[in-house]
Tab-separated table of C-alpha atoms in Angstrom:
chain	number	residue	atom	x	y	z
A	1	UNK	CA	-0.202	0.120	-0.025
A	2	UNK	CA	2.064	2.362	0.228
A	3	UNK	CA	3.959	1.916	-2.761
A	4	UNK	CA	0.416	2.896	-4.423
A	5	UNK	CA	1.254	6.392	-1.919
A	6	UNK	CA	2.296	8.101	-4.539
A	7	UNK	CA	-0.275	7.200	-7.338
A	8	UNK	CA	-2.936	8.145	-4.368
A	9	UNK	CA	-1.696	10.917	-3.927
A	10	UNK	CA	-1.210	12.618	-7.835
A	11	UNK	CA	-4.859	11.612	-8.662
A	12	UNK	CA	-5.981	13.555	-5.810
A	13	UNK	CA	-4.685	16.777	-6.510
A	14	UNK	CA	-4.965	16.117	-9.884
A	15	UNK	CA	-8.547	15.468	-8.975
A	16	UNK	CA	-8.977	18.459	-6.429
A	17	UNK	CA	-7.381	21.217	-9.066
A	18	UNK	CA	-9.818	20.790	-11.298
A	19	UNK	CA	-12.761	20.147	-9.747
A	20	UNK	CA	-12.322	21.436	-6.648
A	21	UNK	CA	-13.006	18.800	-4.134
A	22	UNK	CA	-13.258	14.989	-4.281
A	23	UNK	CA	-9.107	14.858	-3.130
A	24	UNK	CA	-10.478	14.126	0.035
A	25	UNK	CA	-12.438	11.674	0.386
A	26	UNK	CA	-10.313	9.795	-2.689
A	27	UNK	CA	-7.233	9.221	0.107
A	28	UNK	CA	-9.283	9.124	3.023
A	29	UNK	CA	-11.080	6.084	1.429
A	30	UNK	CA	-7.696	4.467	0.178
A	31	UNK	CA	-6.154	5.041	3.022
A	32	UNK	CA	-8.803	3.244	5.901
A	33	UNK	CA	-9.820	0.880	3.827
A	34	UNK	CA	-5.935	-0.598	4.914
A	35	UNK	CA	-5.176	1.448	7.269
A	36	UNK	CA	-8.796	1.967	9.395
A	37	UNK	CA	-9.942	5.990	9.298
A	38	UNK	CA	-8.446	7.139	12.675
A	39	UNK	CA	-5.267	5.964	10.367
A	40	UNK	CA	-6.293	7.557	7.524
A	41	UNK	CA	-7.189	10.571	8.489
A	42	UNK	CA	-4.082	11.468	11.106
A	43	UNK	CA	-2.314	10.138	8.205
A	44	UNK	CA	-3.995	12.444	5.249
A	45	UNK	CA	-4.376	15.542	7.286
A	46	UNK	CA	-0.766	17.121	7.037
A	47	UNK	CA	-0.898	15.533	3.012
A	48	UNK	CA	-3.856	17.751	2.580
A	49	UNK	CA	-3.283	21.128	4.503
A	50	UNK	CA	0.509	21.360	2.684
A	51	UNK	CA	-1.496	20.341	-0.534
A	52	UNK	CA	-4.094	22.382	-0.379
A	53	UNK	CA	-0.887	25.808	0.453
A	54	UNK	CA	0.069	24.713	-3.023
A	55	UNK	CA	-3.314	25.420	-4.506
A	56	UNK	CA	-3.914	28.374	-3.074
A	57	UNK	CA	-0.285	29.492	-3.457
A	58	UNK	CA	-0.365	28.538	-7.084
A	59	UNK	CA	-4.071	30.405	-7.605
A	60	UNK	CA	-2.998	33.117	-5.400
A	61	UNK	CA	-4.474	35.873	-7.920
A	62	UNK	CA	-8.080	34.160	-7.913
A	63	UNK	CA	-9.859	33.035	-4.497
A	64	UNK	CA	-12.210	35.258	-2.299
A	65	UNK	CA	-9.947	36.628	0.307
A	66	UNK	CA	-13.102	38.475	2.138
A	67	UNK	CA	-14.900	34.574	1.631
A	68	UNK	CA	-11.913	32.337	2.621
A	69	UNK	CA	-10.597	35.142	6.350
A	70	UNK	CA	-14.571	34.857	7.560
A	71	UNK	CA	-14.824	30.865	6.671
A	72	UNK	CA	-10.724	30.846	8.578
A	73	UNK	CA	-12.391	33.088	11.725
A	74	UNK	CA	-14.624	30.100	12.517
A	75	UNK	CA	-12.676	27.018	10.958
A	76	UNK	CA	-9.325	27.091	12.606
A	77	UNK	CA	-10.998	27.480	16.327
A	78	UNK	CA	-13.442	24.453	15.354
A	79	UNK	CA	-11.323	22.358	12.981
A	80	UNK	CA	-9.007	22.437	16.748
A	81	UNK	CA	-11.262	21.066	19.074
A	82	UNK	CA	-13.065	18.771	16.840
A	83	UNK	CA	-9.722	17.165	16.777
A	84	UNK	CA	-9.754	17.261	20.038
A	85	UNK	CA	-12.716	15.198	21.089
A	86	UNK	CA	-12.207	12.686	18.713
A	87	UNK	CA	-15.422	12.145	18.424
A	88	UNK	CA	-18.416	11.184	15.671
A	89	UNK	CA	-21.351	14.014	15.052
A	90	UNK	CA	-24.220	11.836	13.937
A	91	UNK	CA	-24.318	10.784	10.815
A	92	UNK	CA	-27.588	11.599	10.344
A	93	UNK	CA	-27.669	15.417	11.171
A	94	UNK	CA	-24.314	15.122	9.105
A	95	UNK	CA	-25.730	13.725	6.015
A	96	UNK	CA	-28.993	15.714	6.099
A	97	UNK	CA	-26.888	19.003	6.170
A	98	UNK	CA	-24.779	18.288	3.428
A	99	UNK	CA	-28.410	17.398	1.372
A	100	UNK	CA	-29.383	20.085	1.969
A	101	UNK	CA	-26.285	22.249	1.014
A	102	UNK	CA	-25.688	19.968	-1.931
A	103	UNK	CA	-29.282	20.583	-3.164
A	104	UNK	CA	-28.615	24.688	-1.958
A	105	UNK	CA	-25.890	24.985	-4.744
A	106	UNK	CA	-27.484	22.457	-7.610
A	107	UNK	CA	-30.095	24.638	-7.047
A	108	UNK	CA	-28.259	27.967	-7.441
A	109	UNK	CA	-26.228	26.827	-10.542
A	110	UNK	CA	-29.513	25.561	-11.944
A	111	UNK	CA	-30.801	29.129	-11.765
A	112	UNK	CA	-33.625	27.626	-9.528
A	113	UNK	CA	-33.093	30.284	-6.901
A	114	UNK	CA	-30.539	33.450	-5.753
A	115	UNK	CA	-29.987	32.656	-2.399
A	116	UNK	CA	-26.423	33.413	-1.377
A	117	UNK	CA	-25.026	32.978	1.300
A	118	UNK	CA	-23.488	36.241	3.810
A	119	UNK	CA	-19.689	36.389	4.413
A	120	UNK	CA	-21.093	36.850	8.223
A	121	UNK	CA	-23.004	32.968	8.128
A	122	UNK	CA	-19.443	31.852	6.642
A	123	UNK	CA	-17.520	32.450	10.070
A	124	UNK	CA	-20.161	29.982	11.942
A	125	UNK	CA	-19.681	27.817	9.053
A	126	UNK	CA	-16.726	27.441	9.440
A	127	UNK	CA	-16.792	26.747	12.882
A	128	UNK	CA	-18.727	23.743	12.073
A	129	UNK	CA	-17.486	22.777	8.765
A	130	UNK	CA	-13.746	22.498	10.686
A	131	UNK	CA	-15.371	19.938	13.342
A	132	UNK	CA	-16.611	17.696	11.093
A	133	UNK	CA	-13.780	17.893	9.145
A	134	UNK	CA	-11.378	16.593	12.047
A	135	UNK	CA	-13.602	14.233	13.435
A	136	UNK	CA	-14.829	12.645	10.006
A	137	UNK	CA	-12.697	14.299	7.325
A	138	UNK	CA	-14.531	15.018	4.077
A	139	UNK	CA	-13.945	18.688	4.197
A	140	UNK	CA	-15.053	19.940	0.649
A	141	UNK	CA	-18.197	17.737	1.329
A	142	UNK	CA	-19.815	21.296	3.033
A	143	UNK	CA	-16.687	23.102	1.761
A	144	UNK	CA	-18.032	22.796	-2.179
A	145	UNK	CA	-21.580	23.400	-1.239
A	146	UNK	CA	-21.227	26.615	0.536
A	147	UNK	CA	-18.435	28.214	-1.914
A	148	UNK	CA	-20.685	27.297	-4.674
A	149	UNK	CA	-23.842	28.682	-3.331
A	150	UNK	CA	-22.057	31.802	-2.828
A	151	UNK	CA	-21.672	31.851	-6.319
A	152	UNK	CA	-17.837	30.946	-6.777
A	153	UNK	CA	-16.792	28.806	-9.426
A	154	UNK	CA	-13.696	28.138	-11.961
A	155	UNK	CA	-10.590	29.057	-10.938
A	156	UNK	CA	-11.788	31.428	-7.851
A	157	UNK	CA	-14.036	28.319	-6.611
A	158	UNK	CA	-10.578	26.428	-6.325
A	159	UNK	CA	-8.718	29.000	-5.417
A	160	UNK	CA	-11.534	30.170	-2.657
A	161	UNK	CA	-11.777	26.170	-1.085
A	162	UNK	CA	-8.243	25.698	-1.380
A	163	UNK	CA	-7.547	28.692	0.907
A	164	UNK	CA	-10.919	27.478	3.792
A	165	UNK	CA	-9.122	23.968	3.689
A	166	UNK	CA	-5.560	25.422	4.484
A	167	UNK	CA	-7.232	26.960	7.713
A	168	UNK	CA	-8.749	23.514	8.604
A	169	UNK	CA	-6.274	21.415	8.453
A	170	UNK	CA	-4.035	23.392	10.685
A	171	UNK	CA	-6.812	23.153	13.655
A	172	UNK	CA	-6.534	19.846	13.271
A	173	UNK	CA	-2.877	18.810	12.389
A	174	UNK	CA	-2.483	20.831	15.058
A	175	UNK	CA	-4.506	18.167	17.782
A	176	UNK	CA	-3.915	15.260	16.192
A	177	UNK	CA	0.055	15.841	17.272
A	178	UNK	CA	-1.780	16.828	20.402
A	179	UNK	CA	-3.724	13.992	20.874
A	180	UNK	CA	-1.250	11.477	19.554
A	181	UNK	CA	-2.725	10.281	16.185
A	182	UNK	CA	0.830	11.502	14.890
A	183	UNK	CA	3.263	8.805	15.075
A	184	UNK	CA	6.619	7.897	13.101
A	185	UNK	CA	4.926	5.831	10.587
A	186	UNK	CA	2.308	8.750	10.149
A	187	UNK	CA	4.515	11.821	9.304
A	188	UNK	CA	5.948	8.671	6.410
A	189	UNK	CA	2.964	8.518	4.602
A	190	UNK	CA	2.304	12.612	5.352
A	191	UNK	CA	5.330	12.946	3.700
A	192	UNK	CA	4.297	10.720	0.194
A	193	UNK	CA	1.137	11.443	-0.325
A	194	UNK	CA	2.634	15.661	-0.243
A	195	UNK	CA	4.968	15.899	-2.400
A	196	UNK	CA	2.753	13.412	-4.576
A	197	UNK	CA	-0.246	15.716	-4.206
A	198	UNK	CA	1.723	18.721	-5.349
A	199	UNK	CA	3.333	17.184	-8.277
A	200	UNK	CA	-1.416	16.006	-8.772
A	201	UNK	CA	-2.113	20.142	-8.653
A	202	UNK	CA	0.511	21.283	-11.003
A	203	UNK	CA	-0.875	18.826	-13.274
A	204	UNK	CA	-4.047	19.597	-12.706
A	205	UNK	CA	-3.892	23.074	-13.386
A	206	UNK	CA	-2.099	22.421	-16.870
A	207	UNK	CA	-5.015	20.108	-18.193
A	208	UNK	CA	-7.478	22.319	-16.560
A	209	UNK	CA	-6.087	25.026	-18.805
A	210	UNK	CA	-6.305	23.107	-21.633
A	211	UNK	CA	-8.964	20.389	-21.391
A	212	UNK	CA	-12.041	23.031	-19.610
A	213	UNK	CA	-13.444	25.318	-20.552
A	214	UNK	CA	-16.358	27.651	-18.251
A	215	UNK	CA	-18.891	25.297	-19.279
A	216	UNK	CA	-17.273	21.913	-18.928
A	217	UNK	CA	-15.631	23.024	-15.314
A	218	UNK	CA	-19.016	23.888	-13.869
A	219	UNK	CA	-19.726	20.594	-15.127
A	220	UNK	CA	-16.859	18.702	-13.192
A	221	UNK	CA	-16.934	21.049	-10.205
A	222	UNK	CA	-20.522	19.892	-9.662
A	223	UNK	CA	-20.426	16.344	-10.763
A	224	UNK	CA	-17.269	15.979	-8.633
A	225	UNK	CA	-19.840	16.869	-5.327
A	226	UNK	CA	-22.431	15.239	-6.696
A	227	UNK	CA	-20.577	11.249	-7.054
A	228	UNK	CA	-18.834	12.834	-3.536
A	229	UNK	CA	-21.794	13.381	-1.339
A	230	UNK	CA	-23.448	10.431	-2.742
A	231	UNK	CA	-20.211	7.725	-1.832
A	232	UNK	CA	-20.437	9.602	1.913
A	233	UNK	CA	-24.156	9.148	2.270
A	234	UNK	CA	-23.152	5.091	2.072
A	235	UNK	CA	-20.785	5.402	3.861
A	236	UNK	CA	-18.088	4.502	1.935
A	237	UNK	CA	-14.671	6.463	4.228
A	238	UNK	CA	-15.448	6.373	7.453
A	239	UNK	CA	-15.079	3.813	9.727
């Protein structure tokens, strides 16, 4: 499995850079099936932190700074507290929340309504999503619909999610370290994944610029969102 980590990392980087989300679920799924959820969370968190930091640098001119900053005010303490608790949020609540947010994003994308979350709503959303991501992973499932419903698309959508993910993963990496989840073996896995994800980021950005037009990019973002939500609803990658 260790030899497959670079493959998982590159695929995760490509998918997230092209679609805005999905890479974290891919890694969590693969690793949790072999090493269990706790090791998967601890191994993927540092890789996702540095991978999203690298993606944010690549898209530093593209992200919505106001939305990302407001989200981070809640995400950092939320993910830190969630990581310390290391407890599962009731799955029923999480799944219905994902359904509601995804429905809102899809409805807005298809022009059924024009609801747009205000900047003030981003901080409490970050707090809740931070706690969820630290205990159950899959933060993109909630961050994606939130920013998509806010009207972000294309590279601006991908870049803003990367900025939000940096805040989310920073808090939980610190909490996992304090909680003793970061072992020597975990650090090795995370290091391999980090390098691979960064490589995937570069490939994904290259492909996005050459393969996707605005319409195709929007379809890919929505498709990745729906597929990831479906996997989560089925419990894939959890437990």
